[in-house]
C-alpha positions as MATLAB code, in Angstrom:
seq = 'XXXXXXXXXXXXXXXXXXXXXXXXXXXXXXXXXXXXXXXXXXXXXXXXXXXXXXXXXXXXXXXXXXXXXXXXXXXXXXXXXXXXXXXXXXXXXXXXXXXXXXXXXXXXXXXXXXXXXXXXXXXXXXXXXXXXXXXXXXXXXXXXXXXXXXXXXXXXXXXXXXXXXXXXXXXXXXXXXXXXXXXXXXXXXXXXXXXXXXXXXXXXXXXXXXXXXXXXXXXXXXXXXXXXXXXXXXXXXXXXXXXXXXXXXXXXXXXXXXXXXXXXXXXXXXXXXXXXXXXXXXXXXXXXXXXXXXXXXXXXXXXXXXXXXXXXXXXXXXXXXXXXXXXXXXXXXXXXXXXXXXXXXXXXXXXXXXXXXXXXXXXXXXXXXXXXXXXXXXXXXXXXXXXXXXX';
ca = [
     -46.103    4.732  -37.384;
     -44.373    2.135  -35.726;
     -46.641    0.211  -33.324;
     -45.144   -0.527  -29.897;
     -46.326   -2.008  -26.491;
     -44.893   -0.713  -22.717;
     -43.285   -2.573  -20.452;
     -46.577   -3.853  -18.785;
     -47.962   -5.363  -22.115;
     -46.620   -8.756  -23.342;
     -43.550  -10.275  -22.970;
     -43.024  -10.238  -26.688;
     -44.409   -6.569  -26.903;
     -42.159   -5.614  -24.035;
     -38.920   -7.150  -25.526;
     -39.521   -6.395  -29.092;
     -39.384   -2.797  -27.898;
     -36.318   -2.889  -25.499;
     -34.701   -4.151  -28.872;
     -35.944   -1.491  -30.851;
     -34.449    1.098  -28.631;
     -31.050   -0.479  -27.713;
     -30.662   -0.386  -31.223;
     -31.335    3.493  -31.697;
     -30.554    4.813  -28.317;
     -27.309    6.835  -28.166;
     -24.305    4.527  -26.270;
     -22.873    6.299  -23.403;
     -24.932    9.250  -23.325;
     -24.635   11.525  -19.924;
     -27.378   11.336  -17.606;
     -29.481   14.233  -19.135;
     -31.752   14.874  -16.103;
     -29.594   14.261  -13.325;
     -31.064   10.995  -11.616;
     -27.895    9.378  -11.851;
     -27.238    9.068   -8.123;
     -30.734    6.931   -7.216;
     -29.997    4.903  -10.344;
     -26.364    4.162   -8.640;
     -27.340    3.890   -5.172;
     -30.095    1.489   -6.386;
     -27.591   -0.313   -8.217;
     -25.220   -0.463   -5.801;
     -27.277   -1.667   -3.156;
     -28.532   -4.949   -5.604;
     -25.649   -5.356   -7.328;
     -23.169   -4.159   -5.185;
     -18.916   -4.087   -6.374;
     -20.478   -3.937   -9.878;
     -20.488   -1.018  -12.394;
     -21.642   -0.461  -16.133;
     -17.804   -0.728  -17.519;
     -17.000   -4.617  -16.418;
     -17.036   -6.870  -18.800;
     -16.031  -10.202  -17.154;
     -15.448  -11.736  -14.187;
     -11.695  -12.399  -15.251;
     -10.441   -9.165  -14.777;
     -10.693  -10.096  -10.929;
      -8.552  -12.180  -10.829;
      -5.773  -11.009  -13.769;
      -5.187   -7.735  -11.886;
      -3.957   -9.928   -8.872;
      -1.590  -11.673  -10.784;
      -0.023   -9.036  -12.011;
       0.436   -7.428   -9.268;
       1.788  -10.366   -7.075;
       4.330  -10.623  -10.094;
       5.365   -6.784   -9.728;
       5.158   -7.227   -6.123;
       8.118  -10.202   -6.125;
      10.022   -7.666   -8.638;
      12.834   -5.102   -6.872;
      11.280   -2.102   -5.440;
       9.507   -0.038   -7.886;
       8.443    3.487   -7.039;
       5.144    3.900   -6.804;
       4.429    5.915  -10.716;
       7.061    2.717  -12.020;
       4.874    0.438  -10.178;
       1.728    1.679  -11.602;
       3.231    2.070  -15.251;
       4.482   -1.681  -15.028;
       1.061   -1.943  -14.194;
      -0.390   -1.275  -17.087;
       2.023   -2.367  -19.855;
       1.543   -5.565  -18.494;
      -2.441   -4.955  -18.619;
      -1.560   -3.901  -22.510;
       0.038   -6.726  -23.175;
      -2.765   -9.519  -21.933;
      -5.000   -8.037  -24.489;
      -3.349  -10.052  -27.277;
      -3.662  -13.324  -25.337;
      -7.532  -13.064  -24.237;
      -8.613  -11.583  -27.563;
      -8.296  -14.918  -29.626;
     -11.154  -17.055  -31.330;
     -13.736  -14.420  -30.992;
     -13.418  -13.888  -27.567;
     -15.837  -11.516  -26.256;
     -15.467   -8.283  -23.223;
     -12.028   -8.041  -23.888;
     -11.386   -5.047  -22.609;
      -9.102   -2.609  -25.059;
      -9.726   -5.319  -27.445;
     -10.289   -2.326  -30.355;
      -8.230    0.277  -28.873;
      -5.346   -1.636  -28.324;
      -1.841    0.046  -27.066;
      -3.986    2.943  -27.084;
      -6.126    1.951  -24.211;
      -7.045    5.017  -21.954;
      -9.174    3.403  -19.209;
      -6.779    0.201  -17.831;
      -9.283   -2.820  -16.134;
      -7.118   -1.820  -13.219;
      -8.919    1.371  -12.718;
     -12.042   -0.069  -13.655;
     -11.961   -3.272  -11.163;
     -10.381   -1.751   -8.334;
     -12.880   -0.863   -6.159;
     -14.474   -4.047   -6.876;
     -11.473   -5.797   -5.502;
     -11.572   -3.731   -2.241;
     -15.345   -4.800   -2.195;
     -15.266   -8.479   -2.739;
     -12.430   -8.337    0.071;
      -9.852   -9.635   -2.616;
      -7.040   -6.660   -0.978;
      -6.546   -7.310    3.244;
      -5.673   -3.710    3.047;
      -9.316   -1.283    1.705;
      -6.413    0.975   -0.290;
      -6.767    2.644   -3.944;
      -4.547    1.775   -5.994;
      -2.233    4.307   -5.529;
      -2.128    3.499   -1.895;
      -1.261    0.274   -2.307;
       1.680    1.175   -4.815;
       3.304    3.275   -1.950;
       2.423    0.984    0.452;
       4.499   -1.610   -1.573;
       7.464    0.887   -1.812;
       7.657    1.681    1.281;
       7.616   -1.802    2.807;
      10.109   -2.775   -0.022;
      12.525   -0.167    0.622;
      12.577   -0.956    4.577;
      12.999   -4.916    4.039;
      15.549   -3.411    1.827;
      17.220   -1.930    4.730;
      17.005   -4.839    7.110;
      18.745   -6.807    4.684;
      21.553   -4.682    4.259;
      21.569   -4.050    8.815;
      21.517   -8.146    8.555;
      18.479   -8.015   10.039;
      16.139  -11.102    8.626;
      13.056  -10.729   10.103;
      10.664   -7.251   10.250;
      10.649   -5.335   13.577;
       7.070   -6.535   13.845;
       6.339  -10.362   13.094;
       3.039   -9.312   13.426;
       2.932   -7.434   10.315;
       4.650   -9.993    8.651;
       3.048  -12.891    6.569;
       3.541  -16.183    5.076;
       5.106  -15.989    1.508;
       1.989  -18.613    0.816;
      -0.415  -15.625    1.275;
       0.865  -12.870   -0.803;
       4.124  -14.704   -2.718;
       6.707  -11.947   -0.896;
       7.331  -11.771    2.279;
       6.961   -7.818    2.765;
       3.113   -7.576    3.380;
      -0.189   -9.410    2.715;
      -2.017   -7.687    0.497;
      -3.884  -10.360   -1.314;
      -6.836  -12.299   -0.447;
      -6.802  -14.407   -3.151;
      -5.587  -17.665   -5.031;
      -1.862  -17.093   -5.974;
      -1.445  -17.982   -9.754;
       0.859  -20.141  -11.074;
       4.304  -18.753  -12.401;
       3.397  -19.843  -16.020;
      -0.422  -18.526  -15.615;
      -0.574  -16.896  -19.120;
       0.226  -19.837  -20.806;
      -3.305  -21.188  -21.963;
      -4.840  -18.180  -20.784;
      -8.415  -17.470  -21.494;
     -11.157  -14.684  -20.272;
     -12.749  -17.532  -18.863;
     -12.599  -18.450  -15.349;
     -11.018  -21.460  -13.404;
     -13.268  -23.574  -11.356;
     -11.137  -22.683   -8.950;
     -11.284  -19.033   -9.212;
     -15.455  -19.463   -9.860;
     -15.629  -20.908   -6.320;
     -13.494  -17.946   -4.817;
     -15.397  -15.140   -6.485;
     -18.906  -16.508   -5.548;
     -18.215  -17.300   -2.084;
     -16.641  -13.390   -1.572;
     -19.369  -12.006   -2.712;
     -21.657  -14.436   -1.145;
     -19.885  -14.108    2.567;
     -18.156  -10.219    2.652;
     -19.974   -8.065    5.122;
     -20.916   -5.386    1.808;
     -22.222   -7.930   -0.438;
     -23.494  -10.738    1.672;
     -26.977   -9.305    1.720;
     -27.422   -8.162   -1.978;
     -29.588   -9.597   -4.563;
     -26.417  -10.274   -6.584;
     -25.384  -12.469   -3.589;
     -28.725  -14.229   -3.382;
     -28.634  -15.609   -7.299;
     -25.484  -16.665   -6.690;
     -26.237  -18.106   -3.367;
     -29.503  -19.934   -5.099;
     -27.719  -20.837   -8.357;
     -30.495  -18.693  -10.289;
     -29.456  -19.342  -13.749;
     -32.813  -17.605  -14.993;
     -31.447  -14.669  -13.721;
     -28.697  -14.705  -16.582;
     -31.718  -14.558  -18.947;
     -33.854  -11.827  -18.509;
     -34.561   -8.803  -20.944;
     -35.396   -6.215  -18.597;
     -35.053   -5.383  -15.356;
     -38.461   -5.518  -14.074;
     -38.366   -9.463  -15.126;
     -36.418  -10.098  -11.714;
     -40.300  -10.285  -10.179;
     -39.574  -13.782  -11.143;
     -36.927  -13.555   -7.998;
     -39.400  -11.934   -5.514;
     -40.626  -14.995   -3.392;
     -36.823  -15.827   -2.773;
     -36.122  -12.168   -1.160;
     -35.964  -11.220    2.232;
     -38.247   -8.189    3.191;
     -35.760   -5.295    3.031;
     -34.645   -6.750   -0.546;
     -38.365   -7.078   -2.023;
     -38.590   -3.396   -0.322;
     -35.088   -2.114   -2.278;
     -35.751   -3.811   -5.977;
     -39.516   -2.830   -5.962;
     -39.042    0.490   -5.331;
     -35.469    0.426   -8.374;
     -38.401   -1.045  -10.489;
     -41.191    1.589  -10.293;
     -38.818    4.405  -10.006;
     -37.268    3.236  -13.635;
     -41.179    2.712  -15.015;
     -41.983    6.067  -13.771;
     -38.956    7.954  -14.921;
     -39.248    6.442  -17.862;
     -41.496    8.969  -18.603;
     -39.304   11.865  -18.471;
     -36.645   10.473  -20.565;
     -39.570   10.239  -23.310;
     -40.433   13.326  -23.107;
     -37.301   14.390  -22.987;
     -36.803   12.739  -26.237;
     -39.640   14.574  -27.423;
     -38.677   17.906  -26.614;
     -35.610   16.946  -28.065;
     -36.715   15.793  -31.555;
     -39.409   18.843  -31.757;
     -42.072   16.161  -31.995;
     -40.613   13.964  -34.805;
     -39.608   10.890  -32.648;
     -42.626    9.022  -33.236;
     -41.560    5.845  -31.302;
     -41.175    8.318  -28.441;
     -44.804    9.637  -28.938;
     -46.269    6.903  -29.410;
     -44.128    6.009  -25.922;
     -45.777    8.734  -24.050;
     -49.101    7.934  -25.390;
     -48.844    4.596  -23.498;
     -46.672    5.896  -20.250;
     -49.939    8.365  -20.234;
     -52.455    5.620  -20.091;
     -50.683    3.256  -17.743;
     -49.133    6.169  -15.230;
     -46.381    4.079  -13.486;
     -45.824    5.919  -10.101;
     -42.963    5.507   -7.553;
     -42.545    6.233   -3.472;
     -40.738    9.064   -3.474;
     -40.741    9.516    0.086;
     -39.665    6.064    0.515;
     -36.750    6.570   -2.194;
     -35.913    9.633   -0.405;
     -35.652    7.461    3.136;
     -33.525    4.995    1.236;
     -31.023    6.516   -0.765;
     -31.051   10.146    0.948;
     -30.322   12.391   -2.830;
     -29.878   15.661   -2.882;
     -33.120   17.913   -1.731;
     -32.404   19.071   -5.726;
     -32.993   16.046   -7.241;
     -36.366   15.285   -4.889;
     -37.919   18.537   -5.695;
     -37.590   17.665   -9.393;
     -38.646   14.271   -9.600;
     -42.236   16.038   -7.559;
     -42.102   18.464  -10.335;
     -42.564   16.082  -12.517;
     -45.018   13.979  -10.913;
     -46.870   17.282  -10.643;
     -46.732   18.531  -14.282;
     -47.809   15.196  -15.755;
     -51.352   16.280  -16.950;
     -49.481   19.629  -18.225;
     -47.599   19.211  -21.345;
     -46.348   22.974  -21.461;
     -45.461   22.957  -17.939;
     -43.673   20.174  -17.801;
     -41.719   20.784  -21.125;
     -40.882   23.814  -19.361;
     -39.533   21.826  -16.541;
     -37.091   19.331  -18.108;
     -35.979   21.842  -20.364;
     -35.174   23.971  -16.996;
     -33.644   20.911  -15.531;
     -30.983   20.250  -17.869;
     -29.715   23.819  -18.108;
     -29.616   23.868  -14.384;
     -27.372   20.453  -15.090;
     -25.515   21.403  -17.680;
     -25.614   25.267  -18.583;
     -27.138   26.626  -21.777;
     -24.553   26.009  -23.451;
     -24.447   22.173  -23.138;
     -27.687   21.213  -22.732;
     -29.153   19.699  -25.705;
     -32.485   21.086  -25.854;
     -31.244   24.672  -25.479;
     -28.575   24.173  -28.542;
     -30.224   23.036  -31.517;
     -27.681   24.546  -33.486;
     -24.956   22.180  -31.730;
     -26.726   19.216  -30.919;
     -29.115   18.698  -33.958;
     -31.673   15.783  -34.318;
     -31.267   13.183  -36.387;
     -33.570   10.651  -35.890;
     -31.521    9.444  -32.559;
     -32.604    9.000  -29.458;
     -30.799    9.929  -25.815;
     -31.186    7.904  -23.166;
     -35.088    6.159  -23.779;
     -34.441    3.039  -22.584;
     -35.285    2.212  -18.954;
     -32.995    2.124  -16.251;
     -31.940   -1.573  -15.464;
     -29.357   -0.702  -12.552;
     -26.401   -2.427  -14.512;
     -28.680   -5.813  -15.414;
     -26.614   -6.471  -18.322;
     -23.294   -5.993  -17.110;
     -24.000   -7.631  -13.978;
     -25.876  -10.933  -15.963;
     -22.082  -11.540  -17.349;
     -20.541  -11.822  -14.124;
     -23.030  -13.954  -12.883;
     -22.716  -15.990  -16.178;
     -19.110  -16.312  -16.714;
     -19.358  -17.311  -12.477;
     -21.754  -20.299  -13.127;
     -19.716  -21.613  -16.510;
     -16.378  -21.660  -14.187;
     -17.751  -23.627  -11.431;
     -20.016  -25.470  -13.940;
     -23.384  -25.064  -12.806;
     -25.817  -26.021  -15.171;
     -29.666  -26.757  -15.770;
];
């Protein structure tokens, strides 16, 4: 049997197995037992504008650019403007995906690229207050149309200024003269030449001081590294290593990440068991798991997690359940195996459907929550390298 420490033990214990079950967790899987929405609202309170699909802090900016060049282009419907959209998202992959290049997004896929880092930064944009305008996307495309088509028809009445200066803006802001929808650096016209995933000192220095300044993010731990230059933070393992950040946190923040800590250490347990359930008793890194979660009991505040993030009276009542059923194997076996049909339906739920979802030595989701540490570590990273902060 392999021998393995929890997250309390060592620092070598602890990382040796966080590596150990990166390496055999299953990517992507679903959120088996439906605590998905106090992992989010956890995350999105720290890291807020962030999410588990970024990759770099480039796409910020490169979504911009394209769209102040569509935006200078004749009037596009809105679909045209949108499918413009992404070819031209399709066709940066081949410039950023050069000498080994890495979080290119589509940088497998290719042409074939479902998910655009349109749709994936968007609502970071509206966040980081990059748009004057809080639209989605398609909003803004109509938006664009619309004030196209009546500039349009000024021109052609001779008219040469809108009805309303005041919705008007300088061609400096937005490079058109129809609307300012842009907070942001205008590029250059020959911006891809040269072009890396890397970003400008220039557009560094913008990024960090949105997020450090914008009424959304201002407050956030991601905010406060960035704020304190924290370049430890871009090194941690796990998530529970941010302790290191504590004495720099306000109250309320201590409050937020010590309670996202516990509540990953103690459910932590249920994806074990889960895992154990699952594998019929044959995962014996997940025993051996439980053995330890067993002896060290993490607990959480529900009631102050329940204050906080305000989940569904479903999702409460489970996670008591399971504090509960702790010293009761059979009972609360019972439980998560009741949980995920209740999530899922017989039918998809893996522990119901041997026959469709057999084991085979893989595990599903045992590795602890870390509220989007990773993705969010790159951000931070590729922040610090643009505006050159250093140890």
């Amino acid at each position: 049997m392999l021998n393995l420490g929890w997250v309390d033990f060592s620092k070598s214990d602890r990382d040796m197995v966080m590596s150990v079950l990166r390496q055999i967790t299953e990517p992507g899987a679903v959120d088996e037992l439906g605590i998905g929405t106090i992992r989010d609202g956890f995350s999105n309170i720290l890291f807020p504008g962030t999410s588990t699909i970024q990759t770099r802090a480039k796409y910020f900016f490169l979504i911009p650019y394209i769209c102040m060049e569509l935006e200078r282009s004749n009037a596009l419907q809105p679909q045209q403007f949108i499918d413009a959209m992404e070819k031209r998202e399709l066709d940066l992959i081949d410039l950023l995906a050069v000498n080994g290049a890495e979080g290119i997004i589509g940088q497998r896929s290719r042409k074939s690229l479902l998910r655009k880092p349109s749709s994936i930064y968007w609502s970071a944009l509206r966040t980081y207050g990059f748009l004057a305008e809080p639209v989605t996307m398609s909003e803004y495309a109509r938006l664009l149309y619309a004030r196209k088509i009546a500039a349009n028809d000024q021109k052609k009445l001779g008219k040469h200024k809108a009805k309303h200066e005041d919705d008007a803006t300088d061609d400096s802001d937005t490079g058109m003269g129809v609307g300012a929808f842009w907070r942001v650096p205008v590029a250059k016209d020959n911006w891809r030449e040269d072009l890396t995933i890397d970003l400008t000192a220039g557009e560094a220095a913008f990024l960090r001081e949105r997020i450090c300044s914008m009424p959304d993010t201002k407050d956030s731990l991601l905010a406060l590294v960035l704020r304190e230059s924290r370049l430890d933070f871009t090194e941690y393992e796990d998530f529970s290593e941010l302790d290191a950040l504590q004495g720099l946190m306000p109250t309320e923040m201590r409050r937020d990440y010590s309670l996202a800590r516990d509540f990953s250490r103690f459910i932590f347990g249920a994806q074990v068991r889960y895992n154990i359930i699952y594998s019929e008793g044959k995962n014996e890194i997940a025993s051996e798991l439980w053995e330890k979660y067993l002896l060290e009991r993490p607990t959480a505040n529900l009631s102050e997690i329940q204050s906080r993030l305000k989940p569904r009276a479903s999702v409460m009542r489970f996670l008591k359940a399971f504090n509960a059923s702790l010293d009761n194997e059979s009972e609360l076996d019972e439980l998560l195996i009741r949980r995920e049909k209740e999530l899922k339906g017989t039918a998809r739920a893996k522990l119901s459907n041997k026959e469709l979802y057999p084991y085979n030595n893989n595990n599903v989701n045992m590795v602890p929550l870390d509220f989007r540490l990773p993705n969010v570590q790159r951000i931070v990273r590729d922040i610090f390298e643009g505006a050159e902060i250093h140890a």
